[in-house]
Amino acid sequence: MTKKKYSTNNVTHFSPIHHHMNLLYQQISLFMNLKPTLQNEAFTALLCRTTSQNLQILGKKSQTRLSFAIRRSLCTKCLVPLQLWGKVRVRKRHIHLSCALCNHRSIISYPVNKWHASYSESVLPDSLCCNENIEKSNNE
């Protein structure tokens, strides 16, 4: 018997469960990108709710944990995505999430000095630095 030689490349293999969960999350994001009108807003909410319920059930049955970003994007009570039917407010050291459909509220606390903006203010289109940089690049 010879020893197994382990490969040095770190290739991640995804199971069919991961692919199915990815497909369900893509369906939810597709429903969220639709522009709901008054006629189909309830239907879009129903589609999002059933798809997210299927995603959660599949995760429980396969003992696969949903990612932190996906769990935070869904209401914990009615499982509807908060991007469309939720309100987010930042207060002192807490993030307040409230769902408009079921009126469920949740509070996420974050530690002091751990939160940073993902972009600097000079990148914003309204800032003077950005306008000056754009004008310089246009003149060249």
Tab-separated table of N, CA and C in Angstrom:
chain	number	residue	atom	x	y	z
A	1	MET	N	0.835	-1.182	0.000
A	1	MET	CA	0.000	0.000	0.000
A	1	MET	C	0.876	1.240	0.000
A	2	THR	N	0.473	2.156	-0.799
A	2	THR	CA	1.199	3.417	-0.847
A	2	THR	C	0.354	4.501	-0.204
A	3	LYS	N	1.025	5.522	0.222
A	3	LYS	CA	0.307	6.637	0.832
A	3	LYS	C	-0.398	7.458	-0.232
A	4	LYS	N	-1.521	8.011	0.164
A	4	LYS	CA	-2.246	8.892	-0.746
A	4	LYS	C	-1.515	10.215	-0.840
A	5	LYS	N	-1.413	10.698	-2.035
A	5	LYS	CA	-0.827	12.013	-2.218
A	5	LYS	C	-1.963	13.024	-2.271
A	6	TYR	N	-1.906	13.965	-1.379
A	6	TYR	CA	-2.936	14.983	-1.323
A	6	TYR	C	-2.597	16.099	-2.296
A	7	SER	N	-3.604	16.547	-2.973
A	7	SER	CA	-3.375	17.634	-3.932
A	7	SER	C	-3.206	18.951	-3.184
A	8	THR	N	-2.409	19.800	-3.757
A	8	THR	CA	-2.137	21.082	-3.108
A	8	THR	C	-3.130	22.160	-3.517
A	9	ASN	N	-3.867	21.946	-4.605
A	9	ASN	CA	-4.828	22.972	-5.006
A	9	ASN	C	-6.089	22.860	-4.158
A	10	ASN	N	-6.577	23.983	-3.730
A	10	ASN	CA	-7.756	24.024	-2.870
A	10	ASN	C	-8.994	24.242	-3.735
A	11	VAL	N	-9.572	23.159	-4.201
A	11	VAL	CA	-10.766	23.226	-5.032
A	11	VAL	C	-11.967	22.934	-4.145
A	12	THR	N	-12.937	23.824	-4.174
A	12	THR	CA	-14.138	23.638	-3.377
A	12	THR	C	-15.178	22.920	-4.220
A	13	HIS	N	-15.706	21.838	-3.685
A	13	HIS	CA	-16.738	21.084	-4.384
A	13	HIS	C	-18.077	21.388	-3.731
A	14	PHE	N	-19.037	21.757	-4.557
A	14	PHE	CA	-20.365	22.061	-4.055
A	14	PHE	C	-21.281	20.876	-4.309
A	15	SER	N	-22.088	20.574	-3.313
A	15	SER	CA	-23.022	19.467	-3.434
A	15	SER	C	-24.253	19.924	-4.220
A	16	PRO	N	-25.092	18.994	-4.659
A	16	PRO	CA	-26.334	19.389	-5.341
A	16	PRO	C	-27.256	20.223	-4.454
A	17	ILE	N	-27.164	20.046	-3.137
A	17	ILE	CA	-27.968	20.854	-2.216
A	17	ILE	C	-27.552	22.316	-2.308
A	18	HIS	N	-26.249	22.563	-2.371
A	18	HIS	CA	-25.771	23.940	-2.488
A	18	HIS	C	-26.246	24.580	-3.792
A	19	HIS	N	-26.230	23.804	-4.872
A	19	HIS	CA	-26.696	24.338	-6.151
A	19	HIS	C	-28.194	24.639	-6.107
A	20	HIS	N	-28.956	23.762	-5.455
A	20	HIS	CA	-30.401	23.983	-5.335
A	20	HIS	C	-30.689	25.212	-4.470
A	21	MET	N	-29.957	25.363	-3.375
A	21	MET	CA	-30.145	26.537	-2.522
A	21	MET	C	-29.746	27.812	-3.266
A	22	ASN	N	-28.713	27.739	-4.076
A	22	ASN	CA	-28.307	28.886	-4.876
A	22	ASN	C	-29.400	29.252	-5.881
A	23	LEU	N	-30.009	28.239	-6.495
A	23	LEU	CA	-31.095	28.482	-7.441
A	23	LEU	C	-32.285	29.151	-6.758
A	24	LEU	N	-32.637	28.683	-5.560
A	24	LEU	CA	-33.756	29.288	-4.832
A	24	LEU	C	-33.456	30.735	-4.453
A	25	TYR	N	-32.226	31.013	-4.035
A	25	TYR	CA	-31.883	32.391	-3.685
A	25	TYR	C	-31.873	33.285	-4.923
A	26	GLN	N	-31.460	32.747	-6.068
A	26	GLN	CA	-31.523	33.524	-7.306
A	26	GLN	C	-32.962	33.823	-7.690
A	27	GLN	N	-33.876	32.878	-7.432
A	27	GLN	CA	-35.294	33.131	-7.692
A	27	GLN	C	-35.815	34.249	-6.800
A	28	ILE	N	-35.420	34.242	-5.532
A	28	ILE	CA	-35.852	35.305	-4.619
A	28	ILE	C	-35.333	36.652	-5.104
A	29	SER	N	-34.066	36.699	-5.505
A	29	SER	CA	-33.517	37.976	-5.973
A	29	SER	C	-34.169	38.408	-7.278
A	30	LEU	N	-34.587	37.469	-8.121
A	30	LEU	CA	-35.308	37.815	-9.341
A	30	LEU	C	-36.668	38.417	-9.009
A	31	PHE	N	-37.364	37.827	-8.038
A	31	PHE	CA	-38.657	38.378	-7.625
A	31	PHE	C	-38.490	39.763	-7.012
A	32	MET	N	-37.388	39.978	-6.293
A	32	MET	CA	-37.165	41.281	-5.673
A	32	MET	C	-36.864	42.352	-6.709
A	33	ASN	N	-36.248	41.960	-7.830
A	33	ASN	CA	-35.912	42.936	-8.858
A	33	ASN	C	-37.095	43.317	-9.729
A	34	LEU	N	-38.182	42.549	-9.650
A	34	LEU	CA	-39.387	42.925	-10.380
A	34	LEU	C	-39.960	44.194	-9.781
A	35	LYS	N	-40.511	45.030	-10.614
A	35	LYS	CA	-41.159	46.242	-10.120
A	35	LYS	C	-42.619	45.908	-9.802
A	36	PRO	N	-42.934	45.724	-8.519
A	36	PRO	CA	-44.309	45.335	-8.191
A	36	PRO	C	-45.275	46.505	-8.353
A	37	THR	N	-46.384	46.216	-8.984
A	37	THR	CA	-47.464	47.194	-9.056
A	37	THR	C	-48.473	46.845	-7.980
A	38	LEU	N	-49.507	47.639	-7.880
A	38	LEU	CA	-50.514	47.367	-6.849
A	38	LEU	C	-51.235	46.055	-7.110
A	39	GLN	N	-51.346	45.647	-8.374
A	39	GLN	CA	-52.073	44.423	-8.689
A	39	GLN	C	-51.278	43.175	-8.325
A	40	ASN	N	-49.988	43.174	-8.592
A	40	ASN	CA	-49.222	41.950	-8.355
A	40	ASN	C	-48.291	42.035	-7.151
A	41	GLU	N	-48.440	43.037	-6.303
A	41	GLU	CA	-47.566	43.151	-5.132
A	41	GLU	C	-47.796	42.003	-4.152
A	42	ALA	N	-49.053	41.649	-3.932
A	42	ALA	CA	-49.353	40.538	-3.023
A	42	ALA	C	-48.866	39.215	-3.613
A	43	PHE	N	-48.999	39.072	-4.931
A	43	PHE	CA	-48.543	37.842	-5.577
A	43	PHE	C	-47.022	37.721	-5.504
A	44	THR	N	-46.313	38.837	-5.689
A	44	THR	CA	-44.854	38.827	-5.574
A	44	THR	C	-44.431	38.490	-4.151
A	45	ALA	N	-45.148	39.033	-3.164
A	45	ALA	CA	-44.851	38.711	-1.767
A	45	ALA	C	-45.078	37.227	-1.499
A	46	LEU	N	-46.139	36.669	-2.067
A	46	LEU	CA	-46.422	35.248	-1.889
A	46	LEU	C	-45.335	34.388	-2.534
A	47	LEU	N	-44.894	34.767	-3.740
A	47	LEU	CA	-43.825	34.015	-4.400
A	47	LEU	C	-42.530	34.069	-3.595
A	48	CYS	N	-42.192	35.250	-3.094
A	48	CYS	CA	-40.976	35.385	-2.277
A	48	CYS	C	-41.086	34.576	-0.994
A	49	ARG	N	-42.259	34.604	-0.386
A	49	ARG	CA	-42.451	33.880	0.873
A	49	ARG	C	-42.320	32.376	0.666
A	50	THR	N	-42.970	31.820	-0.365
A	50	THR	CA	-42.895	30.373	-0.579
A	50	THR	C	-41.483	29.943	-0.983
A	51	THR	N	-40.815	30.757	-1.781
A	51	THR	CA	-39.449	30.409	-2.181
A	51	THR	C	-38.505	30.452	-0.989
A	52	SER	N	-38.644	31.457	-0.138
A	52	SER	CA	-37.769	31.529	1.037
A	52	SER	C	-38.112	30.436	2.052
A	53	GLN	N	-39.379	30.038	2.144
A	53	GLN	CA	-39.735	28.911	3.006
A	53	GLN	C	-39.100	27.628	2.483
A	54	ASN	N	-39.143	27.435	1.154
A	54	ASN	CA	-38.491	26.258	0.567
A	54	ASN	C	-36.991	26.275	0.823
A	55	LEU	N	-36.391	27.455	0.754
A	55	LEU	CA	-34.959	27.584	1.022
A	55	LEU	C	-34.638	27.218	2.465
A	56	GLN	N	-35.463	27.677	3.388
A	56	GLN	CA	-35.222	27.378	4.799
A	56	GLN	C	-35.465	25.900	5.103
A	57	ILE	N	-36.506	25.315	4.528
A	57	ILE	CA	-36.795	23.894	4.749
A	57	ILE	C	-35.678	23.026	4.173
A	58	LEU	N	-35.203	23.379	2.978
A	58	LEU	CA	-34.114	22.624	2.367
A	58	LEU	C	-32.846	22.717	3.210
A	59	GLY	N	-32.593	23.881	3.773
A	59	GLY	CA	-31.432	24.036	4.642
A	59	GLY	C	-31.548	23.206	5.911
A	60	LYS	N	-32.758	23.133	6.483
A	60	LYS	CA	-32.946	22.329	7.696
A	60	LYS	C	-32.819	20.844	7.406
A	61	LYS	N	-33.433	20.386	6.300
A	61	LYS	CA	-33.405	18.959	5.996
A	61	LYS	C	-32.009	18.476	5.627
A	62	SER	N	-31.259	19.311	4.949
A	62	SER	CA	-29.910	18.904	4.554
A	62	SER	C	-28.864	19.278	5.597
A	63	GLN	N	-29.298	19.890	6.687
A	63	GLN	CA	-28.422	20.343	7.767
A	63	GLN	C	-27.330	21.267	7.235
A	64	THR	N	-27.757	22.159	6.347
A	64	THR	CA	-26.864	23.163	5.775
A	64	THR	C	-27.324	24.519	6.262
A	65	ARG	N	-26.405	25.264	6.836
A	65	ARG	CA	-26.756	26.577	7.369
A	65	ARG	C	-26.788	27.617	6.276
A	66	LEU	N	-27.796	28.466	6.333
A	66	LEU	CA	-27.844	29.583	5.400
A	66	LEU	C	-26.767	30.591	5.770
A	67	SER	N	-26.299	31.310	4.788
A	67	SER	CA	-25.263	32.295	5.080
A	67	SER	C	-25.846	33.426	5.911
A	68	PHE	N	-24.969	34.139	6.580
A	68	PHE	CA	-25.382	35.227	7.465
A	68	PHE	C	-26.106	36.319	6.686
A	69	ALA	N	-25.631	36.620	5.489
A	69	ALA	CA	-26.251	37.675	4.682
A	69	ALA	C	-27.667	37.294	4.266
A	70	ILE	N	-27.887	36.032	3.940
A	70	ILE	CA	-29.228	35.593	3.541
A	70	ILE	C	-30.160	35.611	4.740
A	71	ARG	N	-29.681	35.149	5.889
A	71	ARG	CA	-30.535	35.141	7.079
A	71	ARG	C	-30.939	36.542	7.495
A	72	ARG	N	-30.028	37.507	7.377
A	72	ARG	CA	-30.339	38.882	7.755
A	72	ARG	C	-31.240	39.573	6.745
A	73	SER	N	-31.277	39.075	5.501
A	73	SER	CA	-32.096	39.725	4.486
A	73	SER	C	-33.548	39.266	4.515
A	74	LEU	N	-33.868	38.236	5.311
A	74	LEU	CA	-35.234	37.731	5.404
A	74	LEU	C	-35.840	38.082	6.754
A	75	CYS	N	-37.138	38.357	6.754
A	75	CYS	CA	-37.852	38.571	8.011
A	75	CYS	C	-37.902	37.238	8.755
A	76	THR	N	-37.663	37.252	10.038
A	76	THR	CA	-37.621	35.998	10.793
A	76	THR	C	-39.005	35.422	11.046
A	77	LYS	N	-40.037	36.233	10.925
A	77	LYS	CA	-41.389	35.754	11.196
A	77	LYS	C	-42.086	35.262	9.929
A	78	CYS	N	-42.132	36.106	8.895
A	78	CYS	CA	-42.884	35.737	7.692
A	78	CYS	C	-41.989	35.326	6.528
A	79	LEU	N	-40.671	35.390	6.680
A	79	LEU	CA	-39.685	34.958	5.687
A	79	LEU	C	-39.778	35.705	4.361
A	80	VAL	N	-40.207	36.944	4.388
A	80	VAL	CA	-40.255	37.774	3.187
A	80	VAL	C	-38.983	38.615	3.153
A	81	PRO	N	-38.380	38.817	1.987
A	81	PRO	CA	-37.164	39.644	1.923
A	81	PRO	C	-37.421	41.071	2.395
A	82	LEU	N	-36.519	41.564	3.227
A	82	LEU	CA	-36.688	42.899	3.801
A	82	LEU	C	-36.318	44.016	2.835
A	83	GLN	N	-35.701	43.680	1.691
A	83	GLN	CA	-35.341	44.723	0.744
A	83	GLN	C	-36.574	45.396	0.158
A	84	LEU	N	-37.659	44.647	0.014
A	84	LEU	CA	-38.869	45.215	-0.576
A	84	LEU	C	-39.881	45.657	0.462
A	85	TRP	N	-40.065	44.866	1.513
A	85	TRP	CA	-41.132	45.142	2.463
A	85	TRP	C	-40.611	45.428	3.852
A	86	GLY	N	-39.431	45.951	3.955
A	86	GLY	CA	-38.873	46.225	5.270
A	86	GLY	C	-38.312	47.622	5.380
A	87	LYS	N	-38.101	48.030	6.613
A	87	LYS	CA	-37.486	49.319	6.905
A	87	LYS	C	-36.257	49.068	7.767
A	88	VAL	N	-35.189	49.759	7.460
A	88	VAL	CA	-33.944	49.629	8.208
A	88	VAL	C	-33.603	50.992	8.778
A	89	ARG	N	-33.380	51.034	10.088
A	89	ARG	CA	-32.976	52.269	10.762
A	89	ARG	C	-31.762	51.970	11.624
A	90	VAL	N	-30.806	52.860	11.574
A	90	VAL	CA	-29.591	52.707	12.373
A	90	VAL	C	-29.671	53.689	13.524
A	91	ARG	N	-29.607	53.176	14.729
A	91	ARG	CA	-29.651	53.978	15.946
A	91	ARG	C	-28.462	53.622	16.821
A	92	LYS	N	-27.685	54.603	17.189
A	92	LYS	CA	-26.526	54.451	18.079
A	92	LYS	C	-25.740	53.190	17.740
A	93	ARG	N	-25.908	52.121	18.479
A	93	ARG	CA	-25.163	50.883	18.239
A	93	ARG	C	-26.077	49.745	17.825
A	94	HIS	N	-27.241	50.056	17.284
A	94	HIS	CA	-28.196	49.016	16.917
A	94	HIS	C	-28.755	49.277	15.526
A	95	ILE	N	-29.079	48.203	14.831
A	95	ILE	CA	-29.775	48.283	13.555
A	95	ILE	C	-31.180	47.759	13.796
A	96	HIS	N	-32.183	48.580	13.554
A	96	HIS	CA	-33.575	48.206	13.755
A	96	HIS	C	-34.167	47.781	12.415
A	97	LEU	N	-34.643	46.547	12.336
A	97	LEU	CA	-35.288	46.026	11.145
A	97	LEU	C	-36.762	45.830	11.445
A	98	SER	N	-37.627	46.333	10.579
A	98	SER	CA	-39.060	46.120	10.776
A	98	SER	C	-39.680	45.712	9.451
A	99	CYS	N	-40.517	44.686	9.496
A	99	CYS	CA	-41.189	44.167	8.312
A	99	CYS	C	-42.523	44.888	8.156
A	100	ALA	N	-42.832	45.341	6.949
A	100	ALA	CA	-44.069	46.073	6.710
A	100	ALA	C	-45.271	45.139	6.583
A	101	LEU	N	-45.044	43.867	6.249
A	101	LEU	CA	-46.166	42.948	6.075
A	101	LEU	C	-46.684	42.391	7.398
A	102	CYS	N	-45.775	41.957	8.262
A	102	CYS	CA	-46.212	41.322	9.510
A	102	CYS	C	-45.937	42.185	10.736
A	103	ASN	N	-45.370	43.379	10.558
A	103	ASN	CA	-45.037	44.304	11.649
A	103	ASN	C	-44.085	43.695	12.677
A	104	HIS	N	-43.269	42.752	12.252
A	104	HIS	CA	-42.277	42.144	13.138
A	104	HIS	C	-41.045	43.039	13.189
A	105	ARG	N	-40.512	43.244	14.377
A	105	ARG	CA	-39.329	44.081	14.557
A	105	ARG	C	-38.209	43.257	15.166
A	106	SER	N	-37.019	43.489	14.674
A	106	SER	CA	-35.847	42.838	15.246
A	106	SER	C	-34.733	43.866	15.349
A	107	ILE	N	-33.880	43.663	16.336
A	107	ILE	CA	-32.793	44.595	16.608
A	107	ILE	C	-31.477	43.828	16.541
A	108	ILE	N	-30.558	44.342	15.748
A	108	ILE	CA	-29.231	43.758	15.625
A	108	ILE	C	-28.258	44.748	16.241
A	109	SER	N	-27.483	44.291	17.206
A	109	SER	CA	-26.490	45.178	17.803
A	109	SER	C	-25.128	44.862	17.204
A	110	TYR	N	-24.322	45.888	17.065
A	110	TYR	CA	-22.969	45.691	16.576
A	110	TYR	C	-22.012	46.368	17.538
A	111	PRO	N	-20.802	45.827	17.689
A	111	PRO	CA	-19.862	46.361	18.670
A	111	PRO	C	-19.390	47.768	18.310
A	112	VAL	N	-18.879	48.448	19.308
A	112	VAL	CA	-18.393	49.808	19.123
A	112	VAL	C	-17.140	49.785	18.248
A	113	ASN	N	-17.038	50.750	17.356
A	113	ASN	CA	-15.884	50.956	16.476
A	113	ASN	C	-15.603	49.771	15.551
A	114	LYS	N	-16.592	48.954	15.270
A	114	LYS	CA	-16.398	47.843	14.351
A	114	LYS	C	-17.041	48.111	12.996
A	115	TRP	N	-17.964	49.060	12.921
A	115	TRP	CA	-18.661	49.323	11.673
A	115	TRP	C	-17.961	50.434	10.917
A	116	HIS	N	-17.700	50.208	9.647
A	116	HIS	CA	-17.085	51.210	8.792
A	116	HIS	C	-17.872	51.267	7.491
A	117	ALA	N	-17.957	52.429	6.894
A	117	ALA	CA	-18.620	52.566	5.606
A	117	ALA	C	-17.827	51.807	4.550
A	118	SER	N	-18.525	51.276	3.570
A	118	SER	CA	-17.846	50.498	2.543
A	118	SER	C	-17.233	51.376	1.461
A	119	TYR	N	-17.455	52.663	1.507
A	119	TYR	CA	-16.873	53.582	0.543
A	119	TYR	C	-16.572	54.893	1.245
A	120	SER	N	-15.659	55.640	0.680
A	120	SER	CA	-15.341	56.937	1.274
A	120	SER	C	-16.248	57.999	0.670
A	121	GLU	N	-16.324	59.134	1.338
A	121	GLU	CA	-17.223	60.182	0.868
A	121	GLU	C	-16.751	60.807	-0.435
A	122	SER	N	-15.482	60.699	-0.753
A	122	SER	CA	-14.990	61.289	-1.995
A	122	SER	C	-15.477	60.529	-3.221
A	123	VAL	N	-16.008	59.321	-3.031
A	123	VAL	CA	-16.496	58.528	-4.147
A	123	VAL	C	-17.917	58.920	-4.518
A	124	LEU	N	-18.639	59.525	-3.594
A	124	LEU	CA	-20.023	59.883	-3.864
A	124	LEU	C	-20.099	60.902	-4.993
A	125	PRO	N	-21.118	60.804	-5.858
A	125	PRO	CA	-21.190	61.709	-6.998
A	125	PRO	C	-21.421	63.165	-6.617
A	126	ASP	N	-21.970	63.444	-5.452
A	126	ASP	CA	-22.250	64.814	-5.051
A	126	ASP	C	-21.029	65.527	-4.495
A	127	SER	N	-20.003	64.792	-4.155
A	127	SER	CA	-18.855	65.421	-3.512
A	127	SER	C	-18.015	66.182	-4.531
A	128	LEU	N	-17.341	67.223	-4.068
A	128	LEU	CA	-16.538	68.068	-4.949
A	128	LEU	C	-15.321	67.336	-5.479
A	129	CYS	N	-14.722	66.491	-4.656
A	129	CYS	CA	-13.521	65.766	-5.082
A	129	CYS	C	-13.829	64.871	-6.281
A	130	CYS	N	-14.960	64.229	-6.240
A	130	CYS	CA	-15.335	63.332	-7.325
A	130	CYS	C	-15.575	64.128	-8.605
A	131	ASN	N	-16.257	65.265	-8.503
A	131	ASN	CA	-16.522	66.086	-9.680
A	131	ASN	C	-15.227	66.609	-10.289
A	132	GLU	N	-14.285	67.013	-9.443
A	132	GLU	CA	-13.001	67.496	-9.946
A	132	GLU	C	-12.231	66.385	-10.648
A	133	ASN	N	-12.256	65.188	-10.084
A	133	ASN	CA	-11.559	64.061	-10.710
A	133	ASN	C	-12.186	63.695	-12.047
A	134	ILE	N	-13.503	63.772	-12.129
A	134	ILE	CA	-14.191	63.462	-13.380
A	134	ILE	C	-13.843	64.499	-14.438
A	135	GLU	N	-13.821	65.778	-14.040
A	135	GLU	CA	-13.475	66.830	-14.995
A	135	GLU	C	-12.040	66.684	-15.482
A	136	LYS	N	-11.115	66.326	-14.594
A	136	LYS	CA	-9.723	66.133	-14.997
A	136	LYS	C	-9.594	64.989	-15.987
A	137	SER	N	-10.306	63.893	-15.726
A	137	SER	CA	-10.214	62.746	-16.633
A	137	SER	C	-10.872	63.048	-17.973
A	138	ASN	N	-11.927	63.883	-17.982
A	138	ASN	CA	-12.577	64.246	-19.241
A	138	ASN	C	-11.704	65.175	-20.073
A	139	ASN	N	-10.946	66.055	-19.421
A	139	ASN	CA	-10.095	67.002	-20.138
A	139	ASN	C	-8.865	66.338	-20.745
A	140	GLU	N	-8.438	65.225	-20.183
A	140	GLU	CA	-7.237	64.537	-20.683
A	140	GLU	C	-7.534	63.739	-21.874
